XYZ file of C-alpha atoms in Angstrom:
289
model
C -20.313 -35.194 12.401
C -21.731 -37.383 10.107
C -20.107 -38.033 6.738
C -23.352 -37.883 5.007
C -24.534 -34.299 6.442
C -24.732 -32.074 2.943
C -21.975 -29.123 3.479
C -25.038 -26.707 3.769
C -26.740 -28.464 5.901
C -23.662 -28.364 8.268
C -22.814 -24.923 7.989
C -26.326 -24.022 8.659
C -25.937 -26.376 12.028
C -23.052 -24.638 12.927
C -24.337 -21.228 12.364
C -27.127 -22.038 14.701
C -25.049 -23.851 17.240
C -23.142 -20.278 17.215
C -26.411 -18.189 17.216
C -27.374 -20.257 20.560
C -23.182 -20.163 22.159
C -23.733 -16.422 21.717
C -27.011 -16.157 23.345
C -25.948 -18.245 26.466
C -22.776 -16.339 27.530
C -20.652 -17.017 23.943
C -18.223 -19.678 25.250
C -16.014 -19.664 22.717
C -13.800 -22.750 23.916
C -17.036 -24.854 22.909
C -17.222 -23.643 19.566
C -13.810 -24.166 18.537
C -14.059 -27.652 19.991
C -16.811 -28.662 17.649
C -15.377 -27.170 14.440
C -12.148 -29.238 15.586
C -13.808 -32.192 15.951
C -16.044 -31.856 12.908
C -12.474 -30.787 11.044
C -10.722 -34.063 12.511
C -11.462 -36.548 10.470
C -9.909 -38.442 7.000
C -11.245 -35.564 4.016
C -11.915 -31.942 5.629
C -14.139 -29.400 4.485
C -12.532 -26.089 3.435
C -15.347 -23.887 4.026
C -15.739 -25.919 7.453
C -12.315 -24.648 8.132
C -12.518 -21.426 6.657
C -15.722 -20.637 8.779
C -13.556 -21.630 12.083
C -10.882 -18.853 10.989
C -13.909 -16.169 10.206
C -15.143 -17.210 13.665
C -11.823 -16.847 15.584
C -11.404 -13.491 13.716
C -14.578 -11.848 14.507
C -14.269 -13.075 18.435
C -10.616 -11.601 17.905
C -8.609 -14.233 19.191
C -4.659 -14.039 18.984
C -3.028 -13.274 15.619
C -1.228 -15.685 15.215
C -3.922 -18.333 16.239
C -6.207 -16.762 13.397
C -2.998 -17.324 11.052
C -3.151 -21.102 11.505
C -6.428 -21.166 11.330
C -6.449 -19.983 7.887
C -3.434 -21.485 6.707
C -5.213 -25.107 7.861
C -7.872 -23.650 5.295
C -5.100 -23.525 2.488
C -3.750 -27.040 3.249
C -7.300 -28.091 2.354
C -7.925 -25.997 -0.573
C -4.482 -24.027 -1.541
C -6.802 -22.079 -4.211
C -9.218 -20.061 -1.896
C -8.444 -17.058 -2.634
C -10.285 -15.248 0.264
C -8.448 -17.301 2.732
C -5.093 -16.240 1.530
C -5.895 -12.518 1.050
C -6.641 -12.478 4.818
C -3.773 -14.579 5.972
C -1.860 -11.903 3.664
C -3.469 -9.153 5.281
C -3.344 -10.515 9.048
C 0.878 -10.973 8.277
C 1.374 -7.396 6.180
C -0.303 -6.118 9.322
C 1.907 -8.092 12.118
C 4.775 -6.482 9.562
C 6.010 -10.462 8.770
C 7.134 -9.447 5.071
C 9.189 -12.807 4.353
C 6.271 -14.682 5.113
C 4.105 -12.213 3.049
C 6.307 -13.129 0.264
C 5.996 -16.875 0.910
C 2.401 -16.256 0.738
C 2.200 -14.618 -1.904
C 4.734 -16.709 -4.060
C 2.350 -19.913 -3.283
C -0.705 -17.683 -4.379
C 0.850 -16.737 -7.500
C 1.128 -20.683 -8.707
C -2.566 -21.216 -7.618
C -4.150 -17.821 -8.602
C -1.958 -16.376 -11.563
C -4.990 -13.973 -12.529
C -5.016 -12.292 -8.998
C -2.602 -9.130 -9.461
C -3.239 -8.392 -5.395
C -0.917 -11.372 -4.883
C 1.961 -9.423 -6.766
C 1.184 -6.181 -5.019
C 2.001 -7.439 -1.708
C 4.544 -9.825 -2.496
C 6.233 -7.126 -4.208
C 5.262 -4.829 -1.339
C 7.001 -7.194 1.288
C 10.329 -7.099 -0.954
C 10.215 -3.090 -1.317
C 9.473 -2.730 3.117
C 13.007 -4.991 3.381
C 14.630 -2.746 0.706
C 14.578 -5.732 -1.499
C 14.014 -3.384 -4.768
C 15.058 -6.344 -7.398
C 12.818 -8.799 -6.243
C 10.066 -5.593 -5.566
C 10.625 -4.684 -9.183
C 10.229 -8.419 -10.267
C 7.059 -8.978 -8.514
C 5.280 -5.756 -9.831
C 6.177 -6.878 -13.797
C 5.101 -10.291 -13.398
C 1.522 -8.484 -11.875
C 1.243 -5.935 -14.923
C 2.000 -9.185 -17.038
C -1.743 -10.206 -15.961
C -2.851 -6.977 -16.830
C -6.361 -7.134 -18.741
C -9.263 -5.233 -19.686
C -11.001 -6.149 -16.410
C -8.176 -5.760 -14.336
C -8.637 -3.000 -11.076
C -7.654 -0.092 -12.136
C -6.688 1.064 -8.341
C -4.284 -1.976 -8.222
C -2.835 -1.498 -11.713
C -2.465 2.078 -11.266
C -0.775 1.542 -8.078
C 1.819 -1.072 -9.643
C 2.672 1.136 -12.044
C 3.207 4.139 -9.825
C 6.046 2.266 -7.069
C 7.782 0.731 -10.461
C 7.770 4.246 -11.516
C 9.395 4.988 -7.755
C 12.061 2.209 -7.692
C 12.980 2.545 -11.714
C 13.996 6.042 -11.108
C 15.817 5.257 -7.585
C 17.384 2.854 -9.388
C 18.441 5.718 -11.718
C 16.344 4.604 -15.422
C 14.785 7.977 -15.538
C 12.984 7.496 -19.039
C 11.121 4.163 -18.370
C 10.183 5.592 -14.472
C 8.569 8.287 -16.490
C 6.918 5.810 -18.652
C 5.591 3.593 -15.735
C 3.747 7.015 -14.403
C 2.413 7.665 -17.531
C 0.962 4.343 -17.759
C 0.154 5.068 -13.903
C -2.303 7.728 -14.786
C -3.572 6.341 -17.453
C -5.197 3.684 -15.270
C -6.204 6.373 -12.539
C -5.642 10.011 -13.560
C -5.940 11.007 -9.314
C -3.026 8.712 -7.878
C -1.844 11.498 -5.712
C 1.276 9.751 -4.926
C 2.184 9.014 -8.376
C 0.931 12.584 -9.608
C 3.171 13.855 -6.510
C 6.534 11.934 -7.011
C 6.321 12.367 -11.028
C 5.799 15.902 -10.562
C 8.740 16.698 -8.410
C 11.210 14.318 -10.627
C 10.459 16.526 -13.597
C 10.663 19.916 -11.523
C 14.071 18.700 -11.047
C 15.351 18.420 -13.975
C 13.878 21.930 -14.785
C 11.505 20.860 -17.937
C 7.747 20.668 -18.153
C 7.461 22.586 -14.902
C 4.108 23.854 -16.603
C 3.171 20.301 -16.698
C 4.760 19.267 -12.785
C 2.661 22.116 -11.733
C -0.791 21.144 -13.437
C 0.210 17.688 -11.450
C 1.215 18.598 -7.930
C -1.988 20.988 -8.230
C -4.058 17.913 -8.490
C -2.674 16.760 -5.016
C -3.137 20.008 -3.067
C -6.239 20.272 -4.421
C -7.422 16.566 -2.975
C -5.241 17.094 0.201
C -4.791 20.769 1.566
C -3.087 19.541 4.508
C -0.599 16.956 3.215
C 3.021 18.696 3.933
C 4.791 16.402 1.592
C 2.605 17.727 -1.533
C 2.818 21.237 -0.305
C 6.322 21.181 -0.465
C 6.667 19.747 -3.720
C 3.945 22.424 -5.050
C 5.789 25.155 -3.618
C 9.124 23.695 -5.002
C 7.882 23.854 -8.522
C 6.271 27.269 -7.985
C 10.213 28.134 -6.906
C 11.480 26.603 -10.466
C 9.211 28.866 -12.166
C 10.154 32.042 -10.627
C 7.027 32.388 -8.802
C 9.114 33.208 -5.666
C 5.867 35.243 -3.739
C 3.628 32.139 -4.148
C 6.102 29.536 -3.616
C 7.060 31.299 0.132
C 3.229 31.047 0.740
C 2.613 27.260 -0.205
C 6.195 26.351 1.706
C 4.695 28.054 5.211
C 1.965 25.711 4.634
C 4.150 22.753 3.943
C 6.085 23.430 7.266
C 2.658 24.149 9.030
C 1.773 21.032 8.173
C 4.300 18.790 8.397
C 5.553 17.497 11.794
C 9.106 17.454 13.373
C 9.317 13.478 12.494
C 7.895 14.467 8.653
C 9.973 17.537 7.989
C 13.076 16.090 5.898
C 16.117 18.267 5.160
C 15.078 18.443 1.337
C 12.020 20.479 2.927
C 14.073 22.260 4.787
C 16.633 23.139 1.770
C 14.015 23.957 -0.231
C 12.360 26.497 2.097
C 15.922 28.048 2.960
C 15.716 28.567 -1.057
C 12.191 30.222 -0.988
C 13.205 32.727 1.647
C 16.353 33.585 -0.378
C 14.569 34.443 -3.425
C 11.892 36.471 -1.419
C 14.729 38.258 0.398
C 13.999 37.183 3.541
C 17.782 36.548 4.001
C 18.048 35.731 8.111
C 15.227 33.214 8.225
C 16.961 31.446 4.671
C 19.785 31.300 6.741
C 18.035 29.480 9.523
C 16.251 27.233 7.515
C 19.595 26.191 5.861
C 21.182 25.296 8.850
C 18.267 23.392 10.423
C 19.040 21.151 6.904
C 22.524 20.907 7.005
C 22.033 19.672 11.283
């Protein structure tokens, strides 16, 4: 307790005083009680505080008890990073997206260099169909963009601008944010996926949609979603025998909650072209229900 205890000398202390709970039953009540005592008084420690919320975390105590325990660790030191990416993680998780965002927001005036801040706080926006605000987020994060940023995390920035710009119907620069996707990470199956089936659509490049969603199958055989756009693109290029065969693995693979009527629509199409007239038929009408 005393004011003159070294920080390592305390956290060493309290390491042992845990060591010695655990071994006599691991009364957790008692160690809580110290590091609120030791926490109680006029100036802190951050790591003090931050090794409470570690504790309460690995003895899994409530959620929401492990939340205040690390946001007492950012009223001491709003610029720990690690404290904030878990108090982001443990809300994403509980699905609390506007106080992800809030979060995020007050990590973004402490930690401007930290992109993973504008992933989720864009994130949050997107999950509330907030696609502005998502869009704003993700270009103020690929405004820190550097040399030694994460590729993953740029790459996967780029890649859900790429999804909202061409929702939001700006075709040319969603193109351009999967380009700059891949540059990043050349095997972002969900970017390679979506871009692929925007450009089957408008019926140009299929040879280069199908060198894309080829990538995907080839990393996930069993992903329906992929399958289907695969076997769509196949269907665009006349390949009507090996687009039936790739769609009967889509629908093998894809549950009743998965199976949209696009999937539908599209095998309905693929049975058509292979003649298979009755079973189009019935696929058409599952899509129109």
């Amino acid at each position: 307790m005393s004011s003159k205890s070294d920080l390592d000398t305390k956290v060493m202390m309290f390491r042992s005083f845990i060591q010695k709970n655990e071994s006599e039953g691991g009364d957790s009540t008692k160690v809580i009680a110290l590091f609120d005592k030791a926490l109680n008084v006029a100036h802190p420690s951050a790591e003090v505080a931050e090794m409470r919320a570690a504790y309460m975390s690995l003895k899994k105590m409530p959620a929401d008890s492990v939340c205040r325990a690390f946001e007492k660790v950012l009223t001491i030191a709003p610029d720990n990073v690690n404290a904030r990416m878990q108090l982001v993680q443990m809300l994403w998780n509980e699905k609390k997206y506007d106080l992800v965002s809030l979060q995020c927001k007050a990590a973004q005036e402490y930690n401007p260099e930290e992109m993973v801040f504008y992933y989720f706080g864009g994130m949050a926006y997107y999950q509330k169909n907030k696609e502005d605000e998502a869009l704003r987020e993700f270009r103020l994060g690929l405004a820190q963009v550097n040399a030694q940023s994460p590729a993953d995390l740029v790459s996967d920035l780029y890649a859900v601008t790429g999804d909202i710009l061409h929702k939001k119907g700006e075709e040319q620069e969603a193109f351009a944010a999967y380009d700059s996707c891949l540059q990043w990470k050349d095997d972002n199956v969900m970017a390679l996926n979506n871009y692929a089936y925007y450009i089957s659509l408008k019926g140009e490049n299929l040879h280069k949609a199908e060198q894309m969603s080829y990538k995907t199958i080839k990393a996930e055989p069993k992903n329906g979603t992929y399958l289907d756009t695969y076997a769509w693109i196949l269907f665009m290029e006349e390949r009507y025998h090996e687009a039936k065969i790739y769609m009967d693995q889509a629908i093998a693979n894809m549950d009743s909650t998965e199976t949209s009527n696009v999937v539908l629509e599209h095998a309905g199409d693929i049975y058509a072209m292979n003649g298979l007239t009755d079973e189009a038929m019935k696929y058409w009408k599952k899509s129109y229900d």
